[in-house]
Coordinates of C-alpha atoms and ligand atoms in Angstrom, one line a residue:
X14 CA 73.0 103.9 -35.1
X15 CA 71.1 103.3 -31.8
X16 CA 67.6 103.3 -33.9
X17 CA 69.1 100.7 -35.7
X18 CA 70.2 98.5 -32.4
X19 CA 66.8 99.5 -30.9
X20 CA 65.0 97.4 -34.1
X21 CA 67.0 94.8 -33.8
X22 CA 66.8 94.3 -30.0
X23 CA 63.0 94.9 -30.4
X24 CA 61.0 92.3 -28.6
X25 CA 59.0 89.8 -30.3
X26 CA 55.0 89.7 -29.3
X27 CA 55.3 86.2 -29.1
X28 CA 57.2 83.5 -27.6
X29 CA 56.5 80.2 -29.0
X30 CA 58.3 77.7 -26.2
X31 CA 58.9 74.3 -27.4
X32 CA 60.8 71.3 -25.0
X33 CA 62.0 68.6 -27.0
X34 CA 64.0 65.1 -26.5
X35 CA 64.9 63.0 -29.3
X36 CA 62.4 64.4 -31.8
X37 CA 64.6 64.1 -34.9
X38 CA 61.5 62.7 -36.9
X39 CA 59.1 65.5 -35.6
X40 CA 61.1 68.5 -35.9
X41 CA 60.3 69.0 -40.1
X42 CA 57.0 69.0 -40.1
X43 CA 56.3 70.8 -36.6
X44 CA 58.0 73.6 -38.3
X45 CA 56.6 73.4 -41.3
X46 CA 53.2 73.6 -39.7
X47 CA 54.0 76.1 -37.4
X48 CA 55.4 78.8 -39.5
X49 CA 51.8 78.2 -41.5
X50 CA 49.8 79.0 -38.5
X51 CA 52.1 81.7 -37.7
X52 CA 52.1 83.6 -41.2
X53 CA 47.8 83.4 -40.6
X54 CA 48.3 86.0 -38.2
X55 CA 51.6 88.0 -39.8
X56 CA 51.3 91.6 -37.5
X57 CA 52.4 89.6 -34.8
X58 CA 56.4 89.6 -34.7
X59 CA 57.2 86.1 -32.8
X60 CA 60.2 83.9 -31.8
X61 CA 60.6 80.1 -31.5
X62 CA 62.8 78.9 -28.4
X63 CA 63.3 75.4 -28.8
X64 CA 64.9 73.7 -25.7
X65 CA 66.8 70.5 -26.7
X66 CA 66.3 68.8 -23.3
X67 CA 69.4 66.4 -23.8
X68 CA 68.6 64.7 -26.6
X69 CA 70.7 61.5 -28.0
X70 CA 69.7 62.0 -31.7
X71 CA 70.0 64.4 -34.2
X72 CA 67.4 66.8 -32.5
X73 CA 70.5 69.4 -32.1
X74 CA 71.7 69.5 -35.2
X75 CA 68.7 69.8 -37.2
X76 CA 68.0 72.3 -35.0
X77 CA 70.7 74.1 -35.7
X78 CA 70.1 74.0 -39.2
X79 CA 67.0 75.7 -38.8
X80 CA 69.0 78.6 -36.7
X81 CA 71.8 79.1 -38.6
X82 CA 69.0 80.2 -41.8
X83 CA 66.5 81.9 -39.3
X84 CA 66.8 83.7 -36.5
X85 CA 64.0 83.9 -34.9
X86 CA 64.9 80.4 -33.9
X87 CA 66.6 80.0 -31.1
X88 CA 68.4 77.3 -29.3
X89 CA 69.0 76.5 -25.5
X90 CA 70.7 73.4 -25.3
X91 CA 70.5 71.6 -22.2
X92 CA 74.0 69.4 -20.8
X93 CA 71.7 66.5 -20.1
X94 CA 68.1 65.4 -20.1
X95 CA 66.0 67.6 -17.0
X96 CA 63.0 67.0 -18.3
X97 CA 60.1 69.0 -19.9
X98 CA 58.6 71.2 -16.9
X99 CA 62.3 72.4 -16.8
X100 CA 62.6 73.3 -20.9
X101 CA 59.9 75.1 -20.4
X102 CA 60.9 77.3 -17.2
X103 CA 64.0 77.7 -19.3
X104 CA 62.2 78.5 -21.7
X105 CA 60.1 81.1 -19.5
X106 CA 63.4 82.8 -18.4
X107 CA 65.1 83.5 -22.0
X108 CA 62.1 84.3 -23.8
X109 CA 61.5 87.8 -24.7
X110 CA 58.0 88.1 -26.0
X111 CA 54.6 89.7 -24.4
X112 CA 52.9 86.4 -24.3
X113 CA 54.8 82.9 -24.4
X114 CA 53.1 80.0 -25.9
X115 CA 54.6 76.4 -24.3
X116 CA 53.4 73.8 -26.7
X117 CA 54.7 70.2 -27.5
X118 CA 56.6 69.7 -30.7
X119 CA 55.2 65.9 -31.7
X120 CA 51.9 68.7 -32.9
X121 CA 49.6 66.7 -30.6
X122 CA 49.2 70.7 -29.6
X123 CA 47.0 71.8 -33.1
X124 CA 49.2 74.9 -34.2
X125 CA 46.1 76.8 -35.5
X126 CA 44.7 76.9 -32.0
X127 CA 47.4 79.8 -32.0
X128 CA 45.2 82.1 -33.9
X129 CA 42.2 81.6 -31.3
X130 CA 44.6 82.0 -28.2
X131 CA 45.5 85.4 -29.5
X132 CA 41.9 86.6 -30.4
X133 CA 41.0 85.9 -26.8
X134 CA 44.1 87.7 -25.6
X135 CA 43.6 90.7 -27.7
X136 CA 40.0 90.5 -25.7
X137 CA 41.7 90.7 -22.6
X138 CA 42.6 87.4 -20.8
X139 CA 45.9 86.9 -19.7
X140 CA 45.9 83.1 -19.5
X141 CA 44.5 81.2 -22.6
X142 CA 44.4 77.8 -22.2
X143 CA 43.4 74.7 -24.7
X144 CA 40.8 72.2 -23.5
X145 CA 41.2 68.6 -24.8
X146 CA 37.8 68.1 -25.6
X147 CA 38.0 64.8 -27.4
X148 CA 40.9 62.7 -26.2
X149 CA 40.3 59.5 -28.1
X150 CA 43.6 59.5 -29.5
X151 CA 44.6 58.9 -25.7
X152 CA 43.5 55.2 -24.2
X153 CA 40.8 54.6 -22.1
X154 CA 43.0 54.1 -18.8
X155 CA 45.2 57.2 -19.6
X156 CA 41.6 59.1 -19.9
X157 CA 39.9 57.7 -16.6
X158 CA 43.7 58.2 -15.1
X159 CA 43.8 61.7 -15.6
X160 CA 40.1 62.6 -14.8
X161 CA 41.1 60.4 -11.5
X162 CA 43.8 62.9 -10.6
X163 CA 42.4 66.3 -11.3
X164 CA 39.6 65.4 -9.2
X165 CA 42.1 64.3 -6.3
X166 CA 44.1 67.6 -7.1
X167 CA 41.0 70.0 -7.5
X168 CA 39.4 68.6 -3.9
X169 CA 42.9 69.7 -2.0
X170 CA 44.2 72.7 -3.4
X171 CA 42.6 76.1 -3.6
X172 CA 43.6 76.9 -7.0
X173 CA 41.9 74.3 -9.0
X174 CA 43.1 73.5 -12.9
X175 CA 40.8 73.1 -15.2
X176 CA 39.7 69.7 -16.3
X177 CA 42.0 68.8 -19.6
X178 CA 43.5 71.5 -20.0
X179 CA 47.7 70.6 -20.9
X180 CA 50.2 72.9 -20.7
X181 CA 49.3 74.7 -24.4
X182 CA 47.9 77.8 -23.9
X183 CA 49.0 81.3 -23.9
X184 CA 50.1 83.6 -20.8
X185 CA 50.7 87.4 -20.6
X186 CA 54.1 88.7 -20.2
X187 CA 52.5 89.7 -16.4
X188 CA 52.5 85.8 -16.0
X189 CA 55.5 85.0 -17.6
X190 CA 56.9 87.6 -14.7
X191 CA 55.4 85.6 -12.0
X192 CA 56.4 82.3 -13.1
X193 CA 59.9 83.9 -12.7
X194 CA 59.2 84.9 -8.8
X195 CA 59.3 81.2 -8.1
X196 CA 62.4 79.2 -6.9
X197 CA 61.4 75.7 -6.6
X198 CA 62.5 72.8 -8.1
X199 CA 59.4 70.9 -8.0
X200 CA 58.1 72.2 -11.0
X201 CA 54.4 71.4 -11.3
X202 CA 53.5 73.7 -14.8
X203 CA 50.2 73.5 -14.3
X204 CA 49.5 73.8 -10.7
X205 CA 51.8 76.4 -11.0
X206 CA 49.7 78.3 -14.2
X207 CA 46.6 78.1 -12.0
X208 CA 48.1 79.4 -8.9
X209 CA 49.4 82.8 -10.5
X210 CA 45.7 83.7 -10.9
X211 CA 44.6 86.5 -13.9
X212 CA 41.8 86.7 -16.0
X213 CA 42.2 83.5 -18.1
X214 CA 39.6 81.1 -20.3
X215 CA 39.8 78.2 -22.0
X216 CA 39.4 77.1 -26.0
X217 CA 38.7 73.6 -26.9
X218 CA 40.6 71.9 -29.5
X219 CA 40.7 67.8 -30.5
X220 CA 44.2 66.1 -29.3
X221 CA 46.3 64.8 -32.3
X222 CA 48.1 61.9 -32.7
X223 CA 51.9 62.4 -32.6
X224 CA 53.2 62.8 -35.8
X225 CA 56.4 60.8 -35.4
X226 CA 58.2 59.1 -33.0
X227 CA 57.5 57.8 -29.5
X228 CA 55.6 59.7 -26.2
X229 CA 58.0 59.9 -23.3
X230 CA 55.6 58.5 -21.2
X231 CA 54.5 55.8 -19.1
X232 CA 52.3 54.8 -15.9
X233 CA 55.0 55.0 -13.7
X234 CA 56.4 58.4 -15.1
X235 CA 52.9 59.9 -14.8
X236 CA 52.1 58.3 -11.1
X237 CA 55.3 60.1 -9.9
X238 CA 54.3 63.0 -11.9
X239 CA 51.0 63.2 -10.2
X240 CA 52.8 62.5 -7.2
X241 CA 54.9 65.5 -7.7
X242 CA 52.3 68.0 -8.8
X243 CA 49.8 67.1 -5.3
X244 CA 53.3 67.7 -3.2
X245 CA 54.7 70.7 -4.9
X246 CA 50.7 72.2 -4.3
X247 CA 49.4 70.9 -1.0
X248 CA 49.8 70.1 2.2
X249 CA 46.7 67.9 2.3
X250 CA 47.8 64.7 2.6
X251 CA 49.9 65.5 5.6
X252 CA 46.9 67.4 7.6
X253 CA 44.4 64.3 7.0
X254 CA 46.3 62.1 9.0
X255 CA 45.5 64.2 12.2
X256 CA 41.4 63.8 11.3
X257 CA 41.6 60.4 11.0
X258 CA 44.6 59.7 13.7
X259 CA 42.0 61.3 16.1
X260 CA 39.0 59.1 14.8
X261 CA 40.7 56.0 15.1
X262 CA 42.1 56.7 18.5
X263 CA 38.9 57.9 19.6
X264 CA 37.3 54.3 18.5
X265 CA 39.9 52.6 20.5
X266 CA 39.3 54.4 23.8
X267 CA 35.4 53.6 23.3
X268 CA 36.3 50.5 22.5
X269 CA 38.4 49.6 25.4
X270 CA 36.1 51.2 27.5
X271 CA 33.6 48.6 25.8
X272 CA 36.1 45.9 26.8
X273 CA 36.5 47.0 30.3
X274 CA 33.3 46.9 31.3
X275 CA 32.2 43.7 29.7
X276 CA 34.8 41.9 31.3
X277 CA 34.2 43.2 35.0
X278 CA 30.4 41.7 33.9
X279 CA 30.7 39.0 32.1
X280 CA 34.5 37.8 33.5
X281 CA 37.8 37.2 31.1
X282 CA 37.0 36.1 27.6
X283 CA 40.3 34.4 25.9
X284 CA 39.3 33.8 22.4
X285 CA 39.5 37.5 20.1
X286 CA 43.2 37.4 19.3
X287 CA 41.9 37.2 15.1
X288 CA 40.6 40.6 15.8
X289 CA 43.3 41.5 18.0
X290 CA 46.0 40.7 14.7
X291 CA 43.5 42.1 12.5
X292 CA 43.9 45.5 14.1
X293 CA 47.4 45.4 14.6
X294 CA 48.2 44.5 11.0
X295 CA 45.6 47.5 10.1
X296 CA 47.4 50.0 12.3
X297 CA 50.5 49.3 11.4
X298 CA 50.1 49.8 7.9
X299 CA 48.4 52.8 7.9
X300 CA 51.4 54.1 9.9
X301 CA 53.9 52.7 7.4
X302 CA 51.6 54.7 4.6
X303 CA 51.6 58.2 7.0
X304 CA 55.2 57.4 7.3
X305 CA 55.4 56.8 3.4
X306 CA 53.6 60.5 2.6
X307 CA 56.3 62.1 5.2
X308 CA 58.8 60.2 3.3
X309 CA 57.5 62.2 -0.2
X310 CA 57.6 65.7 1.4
X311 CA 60.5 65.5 3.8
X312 CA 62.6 64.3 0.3
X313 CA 61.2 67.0 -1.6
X314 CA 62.2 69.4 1.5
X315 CA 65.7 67.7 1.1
X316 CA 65.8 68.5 -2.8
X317 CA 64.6 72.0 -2.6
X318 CA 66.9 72.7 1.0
X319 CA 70.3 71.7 -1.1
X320 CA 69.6 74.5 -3.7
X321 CA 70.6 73.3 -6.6
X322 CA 70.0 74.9 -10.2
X323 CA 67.2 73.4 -11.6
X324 CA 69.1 72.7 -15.4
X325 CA 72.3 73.2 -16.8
X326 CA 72.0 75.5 -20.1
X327 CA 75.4 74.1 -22.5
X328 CA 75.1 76.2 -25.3
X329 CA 72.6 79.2 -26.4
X330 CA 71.9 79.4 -30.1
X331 CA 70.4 83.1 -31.4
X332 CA 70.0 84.1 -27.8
X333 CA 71.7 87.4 -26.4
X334 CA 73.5 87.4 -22.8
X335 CA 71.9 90.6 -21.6
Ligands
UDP6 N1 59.9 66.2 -23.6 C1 61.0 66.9 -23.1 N2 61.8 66.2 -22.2 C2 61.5 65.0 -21.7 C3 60.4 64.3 -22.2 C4 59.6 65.0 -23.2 O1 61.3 68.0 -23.5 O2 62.2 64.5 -20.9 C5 59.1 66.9 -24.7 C6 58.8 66.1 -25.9 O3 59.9 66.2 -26.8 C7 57.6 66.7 -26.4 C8 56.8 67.1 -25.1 O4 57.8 67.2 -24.1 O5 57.8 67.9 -27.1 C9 55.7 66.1 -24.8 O6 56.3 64.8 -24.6 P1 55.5 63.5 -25.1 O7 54.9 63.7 -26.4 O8 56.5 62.4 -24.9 O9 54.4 63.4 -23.9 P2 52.8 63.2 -24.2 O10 52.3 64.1 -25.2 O11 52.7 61.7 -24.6 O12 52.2 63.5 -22.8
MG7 MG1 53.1 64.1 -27.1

C-alpha cells in the first residue's frame, strides 16, 4: 500500500510553469505543441502548472478541461489578475519537479528548445537560459528599447543578465530553492535568476510570433517594468546623486569665488540675471528628479514594509495541500 502512495506522490523531473491571462485562443495549440516536444524526450516524467493569472475569458475553463482528462495538468487559479512575475513565483512554490521550465503560453517561447535546455542540464548547468538571437518579430523600438535597458541595468548591478535572454530557460531544483528564500514583492524574474548565481549557459533560439491573441504589453507597462527591475536590484540611482551633488556644489563655490573676486576688481556688474534663472531653473529640476528617484524607492519601501501576500491562490486544480 505505501509503495503504491510512494508512485503516485513521486516527483515529476520537470516542471513546465506557464502564466497565462485571457489566452483562450492560445491554450489548444500551446498544448498541442507542447506535449510533442515533450514526448521527444519521453524518460523524463514532467508536469504542466498553468497559473490562470485572473483571466476574463474562457482561459479557466478550457483549462480545466485539459485537467479533468490529464493530470499532469494542474491548475492554480489566481482571485484576480497579479500579473506574470507573480504566476510564475506561484508557480515556483507549488511545483514539484527537479528543474522548472517558466515559459510563455502564446509559444513565442519555441517548445523544442526544451530538448536542448535538458541536454545542457544533463551536462551540468543549473541555469539554462534561451537567447533571442533574432528578434525581428519584435519592432525596431521594442529592440533598441530593450538593448537600451540591459545596458543601463548591466552597468549598475553586480549580477549582470545576459543580453536577450527572457525568462524561458531551465533552473535546477537548487534554484528553484533559492528563489523560494526570497520575500519581496518587487519581483524582478530575471534580475532575480542572475542574482542566485550557479553554473548556467545560454542556447539561442529565433522568437516566434504569437500564435493568437494579443501581447499584454505596452511602452508604459515596460517603462515601469524597467523601472521596477533597476529598483528591486540597485541602489545606484540613489548613490549618484552624492557624486554629482558634490560636483555641482563644488562648481558653485569656485564659481562664487570667481564672482567675488571680479567684483572687488572690476566693481558691481548688474546685468547676469539670464544666467542667474538659467541655473536656478537647472537646479531645481534636478532636485525635483533626486526627489522623483526617492519617491520610486521610498514607495517600494512602503509596499514591501506593509507585508502583504504577493497573490491570492482561489482554487488549486490537481495540486496536493502537503
Ligand atoms: N501574462 C500573465 N499575466 C499578465 C500578463 C501576461 O500571466 O498580467 C502571461 C501571458 O498570458 C503570456 C505571458 O505572460 O503567457 C507573456 O505575455 P505577453 O505575450 O503578453 O508578453 P510579450 O510576449 O509580448 O512580452
Ligand atoms: Mg508573448
Amino acid at each position: 500500500m505505501n509503495k503504491t502512495i510512494k508512485i503516485i506522490n513521486e516527483n515529476p523531473d520537470l516542471s513546465i510553469i506557464v502564466s497565462m491571462y485571457n489566452e483562450e485562443d492560445s491554450l489548444d495549440v500551446f498544448f498541442e505543441k507542447i506535449r510533442e516536444a515533450l514526448s521527444a524526450i519521453s524518460d523524463y516524467s514532467y508536469e504542466i502548472i498553468c497559473i490562470d493569472d485572473g483571466s476574463i475569458d474562457k482561459t479557466y475553463e478550457l483549462l480545466l478541461d485539459y485537467a479533468n482528462k490529464d493530470n499532469k495538468i494542474k491548475i492554480i487559479k489566481f482571485s484576480r489578475n497579479f500579473g506574470k512575475e507573480y504566476g510564475l513565483m506561484a508557480g515556483f512554490k507549488f511545483c514539484k519537479g527537479r528543474a522548472a521550465i517558466p515559459m510563455d503560453v502564446d509559444l513565442q517561447d519555441p517548445p523544442e528548445l526544451i530538448i536542448d535546455f535538458v541536454k545542457k542540464w544533463e551536462d551540468g548547468y543549473d541555469m539554462v537560459y534561451g537567447i533571442r538571437s533574432d528578434r525581428g518579430s519584435d519592432t525596431f523600438l521594442k529592440r533598441f528599447t530593450a538593448k537600451l535597458f540591459y545596458k543601463i541595468y548591466n552597468m549598475m548591478t553586480r549580477s549582470p543578465i545576459p543580453y536577450n535572454a527572457g525568462d524561458y530557460r531551465l533552473i535546477d531544483r537548487k534554484i528553484i530553492d533559492a528563489i523560494l528564500l526570497l520575500k519581496e514583492r518587487n519581483v524582478f524574474m530575471k534580475g532575480i535568476f542572475g542574482w542566485t548565481g550557479f553554473k548556467s549557459c545560454g542556447v539561442k533560439y529565433t522568437r516566434q510570433k504569437r500564435v493568437a491573441g494579443k501581447s499584454k504589453w505596452n511602452y508604459w507597462k515596460l517603462w515601469n517594468f524597467a523601472l521596477d527591475g533597476i529598483t528591486a536590484s540597485t541602489t545606484f540611482p540613489l548613490r549618484i546623486w552624492t557624486y554629482l551633488g558634490t560636483l555641482l556644489s563644488s562648481v558653485g563655490i569656485l564659481y562664487a569665488i570667481y564672482i567675488i573676486l571680479r567684483t572687488i576688481v572690476q566693481g558691481i556688474d548688474v546685468p547676469g540675471y539670464a544666467s542667474l534663472l538659467v541655473f536656478i531653473l537647472l537646479l531645481g529640476g534636478i532636485q525635483m528628479i533626486i526627489l522623483g528617484i526617492l519617491g520610486e524607492y521610498i514607495g517600494r519601501i512602503f509596499i514591501e514594509v506593509k507585508d502583504r501576500p504577493i497573490y491570492i491562490v482561489e482554487k488549486k486544480v490537481n495540486i496536493g495541500d502537503e
